[in-house]
Short mmCIF file of C-alpha atoms and ligand atoms in Angstrom, two decimals:
data_model
loop_
_atom_site.label_atom_id
_atom_site.label_comp_id
_atom_site.label_asym_id
_atom_site.label_seq_id
_atom_site.Cartn_x
_atom_site.Cartn_y
_atom_site.Cartn_z
CA MET A 1063 90.69 117.68 116.41
CA THR A 1064 93.75 116.20 118.03
CA THR A 1065 96.16 118.71 119.53
CA ASP A 1066 98.47 116.03 120.94
CA PRO A 1067 101.80 116.52 119.12
CA PHE A 1068 102.55 112.79 119.48
CA PHE A 1069 100.19 112.07 116.57
CA HIS A 1070 101.42 114.93 114.36
CA PRO A 1071 104.07 114.04 111.75
CA PRO A 1072 107.08 116.35 111.97
CA SER A 1073 106.83 119.25 109.55
CA GLY A 1074 109.36 119.44 106.76
CA MET A 1075 110.07 122.89 108.18
CA GLU A 1076 111.41 121.24 111.38
CA LEU A 1077 112.96 118.05 110.00
CA PRO A 1078 113.40 117.81 106.20
CA ARG A 1079 111.18 115.18 104.64
CA PHE A 1080 114.16 113.15 103.44
CA ALA A 1081 115.52 112.80 107.00
CA GLY A 1082 114.57 110.37 109.75
CA LEU A 1083 113.24 106.80 109.78
CA ALA A 1084 110.55 106.17 107.15
CA THR A 1085 107.06 105.48 108.48
CA PHE A 1086 103.81 105.89 106.55
CA MET A 1087 103.40 109.68 106.03
CA ARG A 1088 105.97 110.24 108.86
CA LEU A 1089 103.37 109.19 111.44
CA PRO A 1090 104.44 107.80 114.84
CA HIS A 1091 105.23 104.07 114.90
CA VAL A 1092 102.70 102.43 117.25
CA PRO A 1093 103.26 98.65 117.16
CA PRO A 1094 100.98 96.22 119.05
CA GLY A 1095 101.36 96.73 122.81
CA HIS A 1096 102.49 100.36 122.50
CA PRO A 1097 101.07 102.43 125.40
CA ARG A 1098 99.25 104.80 122.98
CA GLU A 1099 97.84 102.02 120.77
CA ALA A 1100 94.24 102.22 122.01
CA GLU A 1101 94.10 105.94 121.20
CA VAL A 1102 94.67 105.37 117.47
CA GLN A 1103 91.61 106.00 115.27
CA ILE A 1104 93.06 105.17 111.84
CA GLY A 1105 95.96 102.73 111.62
CA LEU A 1106 98.20 102.48 108.57
CA PHE A 1107 100.03 99.17 108.29
CA GLY A 1108 101.77 96.90 105.81
CA LEU A 1109 101.10 93.32 104.74
CA PRO A 1110 104.36 92.41 102.98
CA PHE A 1111 103.07 89.30 101.25
CA ASP A 1112 102.74 88.21 97.62
CA GLY A 1113 102.10 84.49 98.06
CA GLY A 1114 98.83 84.90 96.18
CA THR A 1115 100.49 86.21 93.03
CA SER A 1116 99.78 84.23 89.85
CA ASN A 1117 102.32 85.86 87.55
CA ARG A 1118 105.12 88.38 88.30
CA PRO A 1119 105.87 88.55 92.06
CA GLY A 1120 107.23 91.55 93.98
CA PRO A 1121 104.49 93.27 96.03
CA ARG A 1122 105.93 91.79 99.25
CA HIS A 1123 108.36 94.70 98.96
CA GLY A 1124 105.52 97.21 98.58
CA PRO A 1125 105.03 98.43 102.16
CA ARG A 1126 108.69 99.39 102.59
CA GLN A 1127 108.85 101.36 99.33
CA ILE A 1128 105.47 103.02 99.88
CA ARG A 1129 106.64 104.09 103.37
CA ASP A 1130 109.78 105.59 101.87
CA LEU A 1131 107.95 107.58 99.17
CA SER A 1132 105.09 108.54 101.54
CA THR A 1133 107.51 110.70 103.53
CA MET A 1134 106.94 113.30 100.76
CA ILE A 1135 103.30 113.74 101.90
CA ARG A 1136 102.60 117.11 103.58
CA ALA A 1137 99.98 117.93 106.20
CA GLN A 1138 97.14 119.47 104.18
CA HIS A 1139 94.86 118.26 101.36
CA PRO A 1140 95.30 120.48 98.28
CA VAL A 1141 91.59 120.76 97.40
CA THR A 1142 89.56 120.42 100.62
CA ARG A 1143 92.31 121.89 102.88
CA LEU A 1144 91.60 119.06 105.31
CA ARG A 1145 94.47 118.40 107.72
CA PRO A 1146 93.89 114.70 108.43
CA PHE A 1147 96.65 114.23 111.00
CA GLU A 1148 95.13 116.98 113.14
CA ALA A 1149 91.53 115.84 112.58
CA ALA A 1150 92.13 112.23 113.65
CA ARG A 1151 94.72 110.28 115.61
CA CYS A 1152 96.60 108.34 112.92
CA ALA A 1153 99.63 106.08 113.31
CA ASP A 1154 101.86 103.59 111.51
CA LEU A 1155 101.05 100.27 113.18
CA GLY A 1156 103.99 98.54 111.49
CA ASP A 1157 103.86 95.38 109.37
CA VAL A 1158 102.13 92.11 110.16
CA GLY A 1159 104.72 89.45 109.44
CA PRO A 1160 103.61 86.71 107.04
CA ASN A 1161 104.74 83.12 106.93
CA PRO A 1162 106.55 83.34 103.58
CA ALA A 1163 106.21 79.61 103.03
CA GLU A 1164 102.51 79.23 103.83
CA VAL A 1165 99.54 81.08 102.37
CA ILE A 1166 96.80 79.95 104.77
CA ASP A 1167 98.89 80.59 107.88
CA SER A 1168 99.77 84.07 106.57
CA LEU A 1169 96.10 84.91 106.00
CA ASP A 1170 95.27 83.76 109.54
CA ARG A 1171 98.01 85.99 111.01
CA PHE A 1172 96.73 88.99 109.05
CA GLU A 1173 93.09 88.41 110.02
CA LYS A 1174 93.97 88.10 113.74
CA ALA A 1175 95.91 91.36 113.69
CA VAL A 1176 93.11 93.26 111.95
CA ALA A 1177 90.41 91.79 114.23
CA ARG A 1178 92.46 92.81 117.28
CA TRP A 1179 92.85 96.37 115.99
CA LYS A 1180 89.14 96.48 115.21
CA GLY A 1181 88.49 95.49 118.83
CA LEU A 1182 90.52 98.52 119.92
CA GLY A 1183 88.41 100.79 117.67
CA ILE A 1184 91.17 101.27 115.05
CA ARG A 1185 90.09 101.58 111.41
CA PRO A 1186 92.56 99.91 109.01
CA LEU A 1187 94.35 101.45 106.02
CA MET A 1188 96.47 98.64 104.60
CA ALA A 1189 99.39 98.75 102.15
CA GLY A 1190 100.06 95.45 100.38
CA GLY A 1191 101.17 93.10 99.30
CA ASP A 1192 99.20 91.50 96.50
CA HIS A 1193 95.42 91.68 96.28
CA LEU A 1194 94.96 88.48 98.29
CA CYS A 1195 95.97 90.60 101.31
CA THR A 1196 92.55 92.27 101.14
CA LEU A 1197 90.74 89.03 102.04
CA PRO A 1198 92.09 88.73 105.63
CA VAL A 1199 91.43 92.44 106.20
CA LEU A 1200 87.79 91.91 105.20
CA ARG A 1201 87.65 88.81 107.41
CA GLY A 1202 89.06 90.75 110.36
CA LEU A 1203 86.56 93.56 109.83
CA ALA A 1204 83.38 91.69 108.90
CA ARG A 1205 83.49 88.05 109.96
CA GLY A 1206 80.49 87.33 112.17
CA GLY A 1207 78.98 90.77 111.49
CA PRO A 1208 76.89 92.43 108.80
CA PRO A 1209 78.47 92.40 105.31
CA LEU A 1210 80.23 95.53 104.03
CA GLY A 1211 79.75 97.45 100.80
CA LEU A 1212 82.74 97.70 98.46
CA VAL A 1213 84.14 100.26 96.06
CA HIS A 1214 86.91 98.53 94.13
CA PHE A 1215 89.35 100.14 91.66
CA ASP A 1216 91.18 97.60 89.50
CA SER A 1217 91.85 96.36 85.96
CA HIS A 1218 90.59 92.98 87.11
CA THR A 1219 87.48 91.79 88.92
CA ASP A 1220 89.41 89.33 91.13
CA LEU A 1221 86.23 87.22 91.07
CA PHE A 1222 87.84 84.26 89.32
CA PRO A 1223 87.42 80.60 90.23
CA ALA A 1224 90.33 78.80 91.92
CA TYR A 1225 93.61 78.33 90.06
CA PHE A 1226 94.32 74.73 89.02
CA GLY A 1227 91.35 73.64 91.14
CA SER A 1228 93.30 74.37 94.33
CA PRO A 1229 91.48 75.39 97.51
CA VAL A 1230 94.34 77.82 98.35
CA PRO A 1231 93.18 81.35 97.52
CA THR A 1232 95.11 83.68 95.20
CA HIS A 1233 95.07 87.35 94.22
CA GLY A 1234 92.61 86.33 91.48
CA ASN A 1235 89.73 85.46 93.78
CA PRO A 1236 89.64 87.49 97.04
CA PHE A 1237 86.31 89.14 96.22
CA ARG A 1238 84.65 85.92 95.03
CA LEU A 1239 85.60 84.32 98.38
CA ALA A 1240 84.57 87.43 100.35
CA VAL A 1241 81.10 87.26 98.77
CA GLU A 1242 80.84 83.51 99.39
CA GLU A 1243 81.91 84.02 103.02
CA GLY A 1244 79.28 86.72 103.55
CA LEU A 1245 81.87 89.47 104.20
CA LEU A 1246 80.60 91.68 101.36
CA ALA A 1247 77.07 92.54 100.26
CA PRO A 1248 77.09 91.98 96.47
CA ASP A 1249 74.25 94.45 95.86
CA ARG A 1250 76.46 97.15 97.47
CA MET A 1251 79.57 96.35 95.38
CA ILE A 1252 80.98 98.29 92.44
CA GLN A 1253 84.14 97.39 90.50
CA ILE A 1254 85.58 100.17 88.35
CA GLY A 1255 88.19 100.12 85.55
CA ILE A 1256 87.90 96.49 84.41
CA ARG A 1257 89.84 95.73 81.22
CA GLY A 1258 92.48 93.55 79.59
CA THR A 1259 92.40 90.19 77.88
CA GLN A 1260 90.59 87.47 79.77
CA TYR A 1261 90.72 83.72 80.30
CA SER A 1262 86.95 83.36 80.18
CA ARG A 1263 83.64 84.93 81.22
CA ALA A 1264 83.65 83.14 84.59
CA ASP A 1265 84.20 86.32 86.64
CA PHE A 1266 81.55 88.32 84.76
CA ASP A 1267 79.10 85.42 85.12
CA PHE A 1268 79.69 85.41 88.89
CA ALA A 1269 79.13 89.17 89.06
CA GLU A 1270 75.90 88.93 87.05
CA ALA A 1271 74.58 86.06 89.14
CA HIS A 1272 75.16 88.03 92.36
CA GLY A 1273 74.18 91.53 91.16
CA ILE A 1274 77.69 93.04 91.42
CA ARG A 1275 78.05 96.23 89.36
CA ILE A 1276 81.03 96.22 86.96
CA VAL A 1277 82.09 99.44 85.26
CA THR A 1278 84.41 98.55 82.38
CA ILE A 1279 87.11 100.99 81.31
CA GLU A 1280 85.14 101.75 78.13
CA GLU A 1281 82.17 102.92 80.20
CA PHE A 1282 84.48 104.75 82.64
CA HIS A 1283 86.12 106.83 79.91
CA ARG A 1284 82.81 107.45 78.09
CA ARG A 1285 80.97 108.74 81.19
CA GLY A 1286 83.80 110.42 83.08
CA VAL A 1287 84.77 110.32 86.75
CA PRO A 1288 82.01 112.49 88.35
CA ASP A 1289 79.17 110.54 86.72
CA VAL A 1290 80.63 107.10 87.49
CA MET A 1291 81.39 108.03 91.09
CA ALA A 1292 77.90 109.48 91.60
CA GLU A 1293 76.60 106.02 90.73
CA ALA A 1294 79.13 104.45 93.12
CA ARG A 1295 77.87 106.64 95.97
CA GLU A 1296 74.30 105.64 95.16
CA ILE A 1297 75.13 101.92 95.15
CA LEU A 1298 77.09 102.05 98.42
CA GLY A 1299 74.59 104.25 100.24
CA THR A 1300 75.19 105.24 103.84
CA GLY A 1301 76.09 101.83 105.29
CA PRO A 1302 79.64 100.79 106.21
CA ALA A 1303 81.82 100.09 103.20
CA TYR A 1304 85.38 99.17 102.29
CA MET A 1305 87.59 100.74 99.60
CA SER A 1306 90.04 98.48 97.79
CA TYR A 1307 92.56 99.99 95.37
CA ASP A 1308 94.71 97.87 93.06
CA ILE A 1309 97.40 100.15 91.57
CA ASP A 1310 96.97 98.37 88.22
CA PHE A 1311 93.70 100.36 87.92
CA VAL A 1312 95.97 103.21 86.77
CA ASP A 1313 97.41 103.21 83.26
CA PRO A 1314 100.86 101.55 83.13
CA SER A 1315 102.28 104.64 81.39
CA VAL A 1316 102.15 106.34 84.81
CA ALA A 1317 102.12 103.30 87.14
CA PRO A 1318 104.31 100.63 85.53
CA GLY A 1319 105.44 99.16 88.86
CA THR A 1320 102.91 96.34 89.16
CA GLY A 1321 102.77 92.68 88.22
CA THR A 1322 99.73 92.55 85.92
CA PRO A 1323 99.55 95.87 84.03
CA GLU A 1324 96.74 96.53 81.50
CA TRP A 1325 96.76 99.40 79.01
CA GLY A 1326 94.07 102.04 78.64
CA GLY A 1327 93.53 103.04 82.26
CA PRO A 1328 93.02 106.41 83.97
CA ASN A 1329 95.74 109.02 84.29
CA ALA A 1330 97.32 110.05 87.61
CA PHE A 1331 94.85 112.88 88.22
CA GLN A 1332 91.83 110.63 87.65
CA ALA A 1333 93.48 108.00 89.87
CA MET A 1334 93.27 110.40 92.82
CA GLU A 1335 90.01 112.06 91.75
CA VAL A 1336 88.01 108.81 91.99
CA VAL A 1337 88.90 108.57 95.67
CA ARG A 1338 88.11 112.24 96.35
CA GLU A 1339 84.68 111.60 94.83
CA CYS A 1340 84.04 109.03 97.59
CA ALA A 1341 83.77 111.83 100.16
CA GLY A 1342 80.65 111.28 102.22
CA LEU A 1343 80.75 107.50 102.01
CA ASN A 1344 81.01 105.55 105.25
CA ILE A 1345 84.43 104.02 104.50
CA VAL A 1346 85.49 101.93 107.53
CA GLY A 1347 88.64 100.46 105.96
CA ALA A 1348 90.74 100.80 102.82
CA ASP A 1349 93.84 99.52 101.09
CA MET A 1350 96.43 100.04 98.37
CA VAL A 1351 97.76 96.82 96.84
CA GLU A 1352 99.90 95.33 94.04
CA VAL A 1353 102.71 97.93 94.10
CA SER A 1354 105.76 95.94 92.98
CA PRO A 1355 109.11 97.67 93.67
CA PRO A 1356 111.21 95.24 91.56
CA VAL A 1357 109.47 96.68 88.46
CA ASP A 1358 109.24 100.22 89.93
CA PRO A 1359 112.93 101.13 90.09
CA ALA A 1360 112.44 104.94 90.16
CA GLY A 1361 109.66 104.76 92.77
CA GLY A 1362 107.08 106.64 90.71
CA THR A 1363 104.41 103.98 91.16
CA ALA A 1364 104.98 103.89 94.92
CA TRP A 1365 104.78 107.70 95.05
CA LEU A 1366 101.42 107.63 93.26
CA ALA A 1367 100.29 104.84 95.60
CA ALA A 1368 101.26 106.92 98.65
CA SER A 1369 99.42 109.94 97.23
CA ILE A 1370 96.28 107.83 96.68
CA MET A 1371 96.60 106.48 100.24
CA PHE A 1372 96.53 110.07 101.46
CA GLU A 1373 93.26 110.56 99.53
CA GLU A 1374 91.89 107.36 101.11
CA LEU A 1375 92.94 108.55 104.55
CA CYS A 1376 91.11 111.85 104.04
CA VAL A 1377 87.91 109.99 103.05
CA MET A 1378 88.25 107.80 106.16
CA VAL A 1379 88.73 110.87 108.37
CA GLY A 1380 85.55 112.33 106.84
CA ALA A 1381 83.69 109.07 107.56
CA LEU A 1382 84.56 109.52 111.24
CA GLY A 1383 82.85 112.93 111.07
CA LEU A 1384 86.13 114.69 111.88
CA ARG A 1385 87.49 117.89 110.45
CA ALA A 1386 90.55 120.13 110.89
MN1 MN B 1440 93.38 93.16 91.99
MN1 MN B 1441 94.50 94.05 89.07
#
């Protein structure tokens, strides 16, 4: 329980939610070097980068639009009544600036920032950016240490081989590389919502060879959220795990603002419910990626993304054993 008002977002009863500078969930802005930085337990930050995008770009604008829409978030969870900003010290750490002309240099900058925050004891909640932004977060969290489990919501496995034979990674292969680099434990990985037309079986073959569990959208709809997520909790167990959320997991009828939409996904309620069902997991980091403001003109996709980030934050607060 943190009683320090510094870490409490202003209530809409004191300052209307449409007023003031936009930070994630109206949290205090605590950039690197800020005197309160080392007190932060969960840090929300943006990686405004879409240099890994293979088709329609735009997620580099995601963090700014998610910040804007996230100012509508209130203090208390509607189901559990958890008040995350009082349970844990949370802050907006700002954005890590990419090198817009250079993929590898950008990934190095992101990894360094996350590793530094990890050294201060800050758990990361990242807003992308495209899905390649997850790779440097995993590197910053797990390089040189034991591999993490993964619960991954997406239309796509992102386990594909390199594009055009290039060694430069893309948003199509962050999890393949994370497995190859020993950042993730494949037997503690589950990918949920997979669908859409495919180039080949190469990603499914990789998953089979490494024992990664894939739940296709057909299986997801047939079994329902509680049953699928019970299996996810069993696979991840009690060890440290990461949650990665590609907004294209959600059906494009409710979340059209993304570069690679695929029809037949979950509705908005199920999109939040899957995260709620992760309560009890030891989630040490999480993200929300692939929100693309150029194709989200009314902001509805960013508003759903912000609402899902609030669910992720509540799971992360629970993983710290905190309550308010
Ligand atoms: Mn993805
Ligand atoms: Mn995707």
